[in-house]
Amino acid sequence: MSFHLSDPCLWCIEGSSPAGIHDILGPVYKPCPVCLGPCALCEGDGLFPADVACLPCFREQMAAQGLAPIMCAHCSGVVDLIPLDTIPAPEVTPHVEH
Protein backbone atom coordinates (compact mmCIF):
# COMPACT_ATOMS: atom_id res chain seq x y z
CA MET A 1 0.00 0.00 0.00
CA SER A 2 1.27 3.47 -0.77
CA PHE A 3 0.31 6.94 0.29
CA HIS A 4 0.45 9.86 -2.11
CA LEU A 5 -0.85 13.38 -1.63
CA SER A 6 -2.61 12.97 -4.97
CA ASP A 7 -4.78 10.10 -3.60
CA PRO A 8 -8.48 11.03 -3.87
CA CYS A 9 -9.15 10.54 -0.14
CA LEU A 10 -6.81 11.56 2.64
CA TRP A 11 -9.19 10.36 5.38
CA CYS A 12 -8.98 6.61 4.91
CA ILE A 13 -6.96 3.50 4.23
CA GLU A 14 -8.77 1.49 1.57
CA GLY A 15 -12.21 2.74 2.71
CA SER A 16 -11.63 2.53 6.48
CA SER A 17 -10.58 5.27 8.84
CA PRO A 18 -9.06 4.78 12.30
CA ALA A 19 -11.66 5.25 15.06
CA GLY A 20 -9.47 4.96 18.15
CA ILE A 21 -8.89 2.20 20.68
CA HIS A 22 -11.89 0.41 22.21
CA ASP A 23 -11.50 -0.89 25.78
CA ILE A 24 -12.24 -4.48 24.73
CA LEU A 25 -11.83 -4.61 20.95
CA GLY A 26 -8.52 -2.75 20.85
CA PRO A 27 -7.74 -0.64 17.76
CA VAL A 28 -10.88 -0.18 15.67
CA TYR A 29 -11.87 1.27 12.31
CA LYS A 30 -15.05 2.79 10.91
CA PRO A 31 -16.04 3.18 7.26
CA CYS A 32 -14.54 6.32 5.76
CA PRO A 33 -16.98 9.23 6.22
CA VAL A 34 -15.83 10.76 2.92
CA CYS A 35 -15.75 7.68 0.64
CA LEU A 36 -18.46 5.45 2.09
CA GLY A 37 -20.53 7.43 4.58
CA PRO A 38 -22.31 5.86 7.56
CA CYS A 39 -24.18 2.56 7.34
CA ALA A 40 -27.91 3.08 6.78
CA LEU A 41 -28.82 0.48 9.41
CA CYS A 42 -26.46 1.13 12.35
CA GLU A 43 -25.92 4.79 11.37
CA GLY A 44 -22.15 4.43 11.57
CA ASP A 45 -22.02 2.93 15.07
CA GLY A 46 -20.44 -0.31 13.81
CA LEU A 47 -16.79 -0.81 14.71
CA PHE A 48 -14.32 -3.01 12.86
CA PRO A 49 -11.58 -4.45 15.10
CA ALA A 50 -8.13 -4.14 13.50
CA ASP A 51 -6.74 -7.32 15.06
CA VAL A 52 -9.29 -9.79 13.69
CA ALA A 53 -8.26 -12.52 11.25
CA CYS A 54 -11.68 -14.12 10.77
CA LEU A 55 -15.19 -13.97 12.23
CA PRO A 56 -15.09 -17.41 13.99
CA CYS A 57 -11.75 -16.49 15.61
CA PHE A 58 -13.18 -13.13 16.72
CA ARG A 59 -16.26 -14.81 18.23
CA GLU A 60 -13.97 -17.25 20.08
CA GLN A 61 -11.84 -14.37 21.41
CA MET A 62 -14.94 -12.62 22.70
CA ALA A 63 -16.39 -15.85 24.16
CA ALA A 64 -13.13 -16.37 26.07
CA GLN A 65 -13.89 -13.02 27.72
CA GLY A 66 -17.51 -14.04 28.40
CA LEU A 67 -18.91 -11.78 25.68
CA ALA A 68 -20.91 -12.17 22.48
CA PRO A 69 -20.58 -9.55 19.72
CA ILE A 70 -23.75 -8.11 18.23
CA MET A 71 -23.08 -7.31 14.59
CA CYS A 72 -24.89 -4.96 12.23
CA ALA A 73 -26.87 -6.97 9.68
CA HIS A 74 -25.92 -4.52 6.91
CA CYS A 75 -22.23 -3.61 7.37
CA SER A 76 -21.17 -6.40 9.82
CA GLY A 77 -19.64 -3.88 12.21
CA VAL A 78 -19.71 -4.63 15.93
CA VAL A 79 -22.50 -2.54 17.45
CA ASP A 80 -22.53 -4.07 20.94
CA LEU A 81 -20.93 -6.66 23.20
CA ILE A 82 -23.20 -8.51 25.59
CA PRO A 83 -22.38 -10.98 28.38
CA LEU A 84 -22.81 -14.59 27.28
CA ASP A 85 -24.88 -15.39 30.37
CA THR A 86 -27.65 -13.04 29.15
CA ILE A 87 -28.21 -15.06 25.97
CA PRO A 88 -30.93 -17.69 26.42
CA ALA A 89 -30.00 -21.22 25.43
CA PRO A 90 -31.73 -22.31 22.21
CA GLU A 91 -34.57 -24.79 22.47
CA VAL A 92 -33.60 -28.08 20.92
CA THR A 93 -36.25 -30.52 19.75
CA PRO A 94 -35.07 -34.12 19.97
CA HIS A 95 -34.82 -35.77 16.57
CA VAL A 96 -37.48 -38.37 17.40
CA GLU A 97 -40.14 -35.71 18.01
CA HIS A 98 -40.01 -33.85 14.69
CSV table of N, CA and C in Angstrom, one decimal:
chain,number,residue,atom,x,y,z
A,1,MET,N,0.8,-1.2,0.0
A,1,MET,CA,0.0,0.0,0.0
A,1,MET,C,0.9,1.2,0.0
A,2,SER,N,0.5,2.2,-0.7
A,2,SER,CA,1.3,3.5,-0.8
A,2,SER,C,0.4,4.7,-0.4
A,3,PHE,N,1.0,5.7,0.0
A,3,PHE,CA,0.3,6.9,0.3
A,3,PHE,C,0.9,8.1,-0.6
A,4,HIS,N,0.0,8.7,-1.3
A,4,HIS,CA,0.4,9.9,-2.1
A,4,HIS,C,-0.5,11.0,-1.9
A,5,LEU,N,0.0,12.2,-1.8
A,5,LEU,CA,-0.9,13.4,-1.6
A,5,LEU,C,-1.9,13.5,-2.7
A,6,SER,N,-1.7,12.9,-3.9
A,6,SER,CA,-2.6,13.0,-5.0
A,6,SER,C,-3.7,11.9,-4.8
A,7,ASP,N,-3.7,11.1,-3.8
A,7,ASP,CA,-4.8,10.1,-3.6
A,7,ASP,C,-6.1,10.9,-3.4
A,8,PRO,N,-7.2,10.3,-3.9
A,8,PRO,CA,-8.5,11.0,-3.9
A,8,PRO,C,-9.0,11.2,-2.4
A,9,CYS,N,-8.7,10.4,-1.5
A,9,CYS,CA,-9.1,10.5,-0.1
A,9,CYS,C,-8.0,10.5,0.8
A,10,LEU,N,-7.9,11.5,1.6
A,10,LEU,CA,-6.8,11.6,2.6
A,10,LEU,C,-7.3,11.2,4.0
A,11,TRP,N,-8.6,10.7,4.1
A,11,TRP,CA,-9.2,10.4,5.4
A,11,TRP,C,-9.1,8.9,5.7
A,12,CYS,N,-8.8,8.0,4.7
A,12,CYS,CA,-9.0,6.6,4.9
A,12,CYS,C,-7.8,5.8,4.4
A,13,ILE,N,-7.9,4.5,4.8
A,13,ILE,CA,-7.0,3.5,4.2
A,13,ILE,C,-7.9,2.5,3.6
A,14,GLU,N,-7.9,2.4,2.3
A,14,GLU,CA,-8.8,1.5,1.6
A,14,GLU,C,-10.2,1.5,2.1
A,15,GLY,N,-10.8,2.6,2.3
A,15,GLY,CA,-12.2,2.7,2.7
A,15,GLY,C,-12.5,2.7,4.2
A,16,SER,N,-11.4,2.5,5.0
A,16,SER,CA,-11.6,2.5,6.5
A,16,SER,C,-10.8,3.6,7.1
A,17,SER,N,-11.3,4.2,8.1
A,17,SER,CA,-10.6,5.3,8.8
A,17,SER,C,-10.4,4.9,10.3
A,18,PRO,N,-9.3,5.1,10.9
A,18,PRO,CA,-9.1,4.8,12.3
A,18,PRO,C,-10.1,5.5,13.2
A,19,ALA,N,-10.6,4.7,14.2
A,19,ALA,CA,-11.7,5.2,15.1
A,19,ALA,C,-11.2,5.2,16.5
A,20,GLY,N,-10.0,5.0,16.8
A,20,GLY,CA,-9.5,5.0,18.2
A,20,GLY,C,-9.2,3.6,18.7
A,21,ILE,N,-9.1,3.5,20.0
A,21,ILE,CA,-8.9,2.2,20.7
A,21,ILE,C,-10.0,1.9,21.6
A,22,HIS,N,-10.8,0.8,21.4
A,22,HIS,CA,-11.9,0.4,22.2
A,22,HIS,C,-11.3,-0.4,23.4
A,23,ASP,N,-12.0,-0.2,24.6
A,23,ASP,CA,-11.5,-0.9,25.8
A,23,ASP,C,-11.4,-2.4,25.6
A,24,ILE,N,-12.3,-3.0,24.9
A,24,ILE,CA,-12.2,-4.5,24.7
A,24,ILE,C,-11.7,-4.9,23.4
A,25,LEU,N,-12.2,-4.2,22.3
A,25,LEU,CA,-11.8,-4.6,20.9
A,25,LEU,C,-10.4,-4.2,20.5
A,26,GLY,N,-9.8,-3.3,21.2
A,26,GLY,CA,-8.5,-2.8,20.8
A,26,GLY,C,-8.7,-1.7,19.7
A,27,PRO,N,-7.6,-1.6,18.9
A,27,PRO,CA,-7.7,-0.6,17.8
A,27,PRO,C,-8.9,-1.0,16.8
A,28,VAL,N,-9.7,0.0,16.5
A,28,VAL,CA,-10.9,-0.2,15.7
A,28,VAL,C,-10.9,0.8,14.5
A,29,TYR,N,-11.6,0.4,13.5
A,29,TYR,CA,-11.9,1.3,12.3
A,29,TYR,C,-13.4,1.5,12.1
A,30,LYS,N,-13.7,2.5,11.4
A,30,LYS,CA,-15.0,2.8,10.9
A,30,LYS,C,-15.0,3.0,9.4
A,31,PRO,N,-16.1,2.8,8.7
A,31,PRO,CA,-16.0,3.2,7.3
A,31,PRO,C,-15.7,4.7,7.1
A,32,CYS,N,-15.0,4.9,6.0
A,32,CYS,CA,-14.5,6.3,5.8
A,32,CYS,C,-15.8,7.2,5.6
A,33,PRO,N,-15.8,8.3,6.3
A,33,PRO,CA,-17.0,9.2,6.2
A,33,PRO,C,-17.0,10.0,4.9
A,34,VAL,N,-15.9,10.1,4.2
A,34,VAL,CA,-15.8,10.8,2.9
A,34,VAL,C,-16.2,9.8,1.8
A,35,CYS,N,-15.6,8.6,1.8
A,35,CYS,CA,-15.8,7.7,0.6
A,35,CYS,C,-17.0,6.9,0.7
A,36,LEU,N,-17.4,6.4,1.9
A,36,LEU,CA,-18.5,5.5,2.1
A,36,LEU,C,-19.7,6.0,2.8
A,37,GLY,N,-19.4,6.9,3.8
A,37,GLY,CA,-20.5,7.4,4.6
A,37,GLY,C,-21.0,6.4,5.6
A,38,PRO,N,-21.9,6.8,6.5
A,38,PRO,CA,-22.3,5.9,7.6
A,38,PRO,C,-23.3,4.8,7.0
A,39,CYS,N,-23.3,3.7,7.7
A,39,CYS,CA,-24.2,2.6,7.3
A,39,CYS,C,-25.6,3.0,7.6
A,40,ALA,N,-26.5,2.7,6.7
A,40,ALA,CA,-27.9,3.1,6.8
A,40,ALA,C,-28.6,2.4,7.9
A,41,LEU,N,-28.1,1.2,8.3
A,41,LEU,CA,-28.8,0.5,9.4
A,41,LEU,C,-28.3,0.9,10.8
A,42,CYS,N,-27.0,0.8,11.0
A,42,CYS,CA,-26.5,1.1,12.3
A,42,CYS,C,-26.1,2.6,12.5
A,43,GLU,N,-26.2,3.4,11.4
A,43,GLU,CA,-25.9,4.8,11.4
A,43,GLU,C,-24.5,5.1,11.7
A,44,GLY,N,-23.6,4.2,11.3
A,44,GLY,CA,-22.2,4.4,11.6
A,44,GLY,C,-21.6,4.0,12.9
A,45,ASP,N,-22.5,3.4,13.7
A,45,ASP,CA,-22.0,2.9,15.1
A,45,ASP,C,-21.2,1.7,15.0
A,46,GLY,N,-21.2,0.9,13.9
A,46,GLY,CA,-20.4,-0.3,13.8
A,46,GLY,C,-18.9,-0.1,13.8
A,47,LEU,N,-18.2,-0.9,14.6
A,47,LEU,CA,-16.8,-0.8,14.7
A,47,LEU,C,-16.2,-2.1,14.1
A,48,PHE,N,-15.0,-1.9,13.5
A,48,PHE,CA,-14.3,-3.0,12.9
A,48,PHE,C,-13.0,-3.2,13.6
A,49,PRO,N,-12.8,-4.2,14.4
A,49,PRO,CA,-11.6,-4.5,15.1
A,49,PRO,C,-10.4,-4.7,14.1
A,50,ALA,N,-9.3,-4.0,14.4
A,50,ALA,CA,-8.1,-4.1,13.5
A,50,ALA,C,-7.4,-5.5,13.6
A,51,ASP,N,-7.5,-6.1,14.8
A,51,ASP,CA,-6.7,-7.3,15.1
A,51,ASP,C,-7.5,-8.6,14.9
A,52,VAL,N,-8.4,-8.6,13.9
A,52,VAL,CA,-9.3,-9.8,13.7
A,52,VAL,C,-8.9,-10.5,12.4
A,53,ALA,N,-8.6,-11.8,12.5
A,53,ALA,CA,-8.3,-12.5,11.2
A,53,ALA,C,-9.5,-13.1,10.6
A,54,CYS,N,-10.4,-13.6,11.3
A,54,CYS,CA,-11.7,-14.1,10.8
A,54,CYS,C,-12.8,-14.0,11.8
A,55,LEU,N,-14.0,-14.1,11.3
A,55,LEU,CA,-15.2,-14.0,12.2
A,55,LEU,C,-15.2,-15.1,13.3
A,56,PRO,N,-15.1,-16.4,12.9
A,56,PRO,CA,-15.1,-17.4,14.0
A,56,PRO,C,-14.0,-17.2,15.1
A,57,CYS,N,-12.8,-16.8,14.6
A,57,CYS,CA,-11.7,-16.5,15.6
A,57,CYS,C,-12.1,-15.3,16.5
A,58,PHE,N,-12.7,-14.3,15.9
A,58,PHE,CA,-13.2,-13.1,16.7
A,58,PHE,C,-14.2,-13.5,17.7
A,59,ARG,N,-15.2,-14.3,17.3
A,59,ARG,CA,-16.3,-14.8,18.2
A,59,ARG,C,-15.6,-15.6,19.4
A,60,GLU,N,-14.6,-16.5,19.0
A,60,GLU,CA,-14.0,-17.3,20.1
A,60,GLU,C,-13.2,-16.3,21.1
A,61,GLN,N,-12.5,-15.3,20.5
A,61,GLN,CA,-11.8,-14.4,21.4
A,61,GLN,C,-12.8,-13.7,22.4
A,62,MET,N,-14.0,-13.3,21.9
A,62,MET,CA,-14.9,-12.6,22.7
A,62,MET,C,-15.5,-13.6,23.7
A,63,ALA,N,-15.8,-14.8,23.3
A,63,ALA,CA,-16.4,-15.9,24.2
A,63,ALA,C,-15.4,-16.2,25.3
A,64,ALA,N,-14.1,-16.1,25.0
A,64,ALA,CA,-13.1,-16.4,26.1
A,64,ALA,C,-13.2,-15.3,27.1
A,65,GLN,N,-13.7,-14.1,26.8
A,65,GLN,CA,-13.9,-13.0,27.7
A,65,GLN,C,-15.3,-13.0,28.3
A,66,GLY,N,-16.1,-14.0,27.9
A,66,GLY,CA,-17.5,-14.0,28.4
A,66,GLY,C,-18.5,-13.1,27.7
A,67,LEU,N,-18.1,-12.7,26.4
A,67,LEU,CA,-18.9,-11.8,25.7
A,67,LEU,C,-19.3,-12.3,24.3
A,68,ALA,N,-20.4,-11.8,23.8
A,68,ALA,CA,-20.9,-12.2,22.5
A,68,ALA,C,-21.0,-10.9,21.7
A,69,PRO,N,-20.4,-10.8,20.5
A,69,PRO,CA,-20.6,-9.6,19.7
A,69,PRO,C,-21.9,-9.5,19.0
A,70,ILE,N,-22.5,-8.4,19.0
A,70,ILE,CA,-23.8,-8.1,18.2
A,70,ILE,C,-23.3,-7.3,17.0
A,71,MET,N,-23.6,-7.9,15.8
A,71,MET,CA,-23.1,-7.3,14.6
A,71,MET,C,-24.2,-6.7,13.8
A,72,CYS,N,-23.9,-5.6,13.1
A,72,CYS,CA,-24.9,-5.0,12.2
A,72,CYS,C,-25.2,-5.9,11.1
A,73,ALA,N,-26.5,-6.1,10.8
A,73,ALA,CA,-26.9,-7.0,9.7
A,73,ALA,C,-26.5,-6.4,8.3
A,74,HIS,N,-26.2,-5.1,8.2
A,74,HIS,CA,-25.9,-4.5,6.9
A,74,HIS,C,-24.4,-4.4,6.7
A,75,CYS,N,-23.7,-3.8,7.6
A,75,CYS,CA,-22.2,-3.6,7.4
A,75,CYS,C,-21.3,-4.6,8.1
A,76,SER,N,-21.9,-5.4,9.0
A,76,SER,CA,-21.2,-6.4,9.8
A,76,SER,C,-20.3,-5.8,10.9
A,77,GLY,N,-20.4,-4.5,11.1
A,77,GLY,CA,-19.6,-3.9,12.2
A,77,GLY,C,-20.2,-4.3,13.6
A,78,VAL,N,-19.3,-4.3,14.6
A,78,VAL,CA,-19.7,-4.6,15.9
A,78,VAL,C,-20.4,-3.4,16.5
A,79,VAL,N,-21.7,-3.6,16.9
A,79,VAL,CA,-22.5,-2.5,17.5
A,79,VAL,C,-22.7,-2.7,19.0
A,80,ASP,N,-22.4,-3.9,19.5
A,80,ASP,CA,-22.5,-4.1,20.9
A,80,ASP,C,-21.8,-5.4,21.3
A,81,LEU,N,-21.5,-5.4,22.6
A,81,LEU,CA,-20.9,-6.7,23.2
A,81,LEU,C,-21.8,-7.0,24.4
A,82,ILE,N,-22.3,-8.2,24.5
A,82,ILE,CA,-23.2,-8.5,25.6
A,82,ILE,C,-22.6,-9.7,26.3
A,83,PRO,N,-22.9,-9.8,27.6
A,83,PRO,CA,-22.4,-11.0,28.4
A,83,PRO,C,-23.1,-12.3,27.9
A,84,LEU,N,-22.3,-13.3,27.8
A,84,LEU,CA,-22.8,-14.6,27.3
A,84,LEU,C,-23.9,-15.1,28.2
A,85,ASP,N,-23.9,-14.8,29.5
A,85,ASP,CA,-24.9,-15.4,30.4
A,85,ASP,C,-26.2,-14.7,30.2
A,86,THR,N,-26.4,-13.7,29.4
A,86,THR,CA,-27.7,-13.0,29.2
A,86,THR,C,-28.3,-13.6,27.9
A,87,ILE,N,-27.6,-14.5,27.2
A,87,ILE,CA,-28.2,-15.1,26.0
A,87,ILE,C,-28.9,-16.4,26.3
A,88,PRO,N,-30.2,-16.5,26.1
A,88,PRO,CA,-30.9,-17.7,26.4
A,88,PRO,C,-30.4,-18.9,25.6
A,89,ALA,N,-30.4,-20.0,26.2
A,89,ALA,CA,-30.0,-21.2,25.4
A,89,ALA,C,-31.1,-21.6,24.4
A,90,PRO,N,-30.7,-22.0,23.2
A,90,PRO,CA,-31.7,-22.3,22.2
A,90,PRO,C,-32.5,-23.6,22.6
A,91,GLU,N,-33.8,-23.6,22.2
A,91,GLU,CA,-34.6,-24.8,22.5
A,91,GLU,C,-34.2,-25.8,21.4
A,92,VAL,N,-34.0,-27.0,21.8
A,92,VAL,CA,-33.6,-28.1,20.9
A,92,VAL,C,-34.7,-29.2,21.0
A,93,THR,N,-35.3,-29.5,19.8
A,93,THR,CA,-36.3,-30.5,19.7
A,93,THR,C,-35.5,-31.8,19.4
A,94,PRO,N,-35.7,-32.8,20.3
A,94,PRO,CA,-35.1,-34.1,20.0
A,94,PRO,C,-35.5,-34.6,18.6
A,95,HIS,N,-34.6,-35.3,17.9
A,95,HIS,CA,-34.8,-35.8,16.6
A,95,HIS,C,-36.1,-36.7,16.5
A,96,VAL,N,-36.3,-37.4,17.4
A,96,VAL,CA,-37.5,-38.4,17.4
A,96,VAL,C,-38.8,-37.6,17.4
A,97,GLU,N,-38.9,-36.4,17.9
A,97,GLU,CA,-40.1,-35.7,18.0
A,97,GLU,C,-40.5,-34.8,16.8
A,98,HIS,N,-39.7,-34.7,15.8
A,98,HIS,CA,-40.0,-33.9,14.7
A,98,HIS,C,-40.0,-34.6,13.4
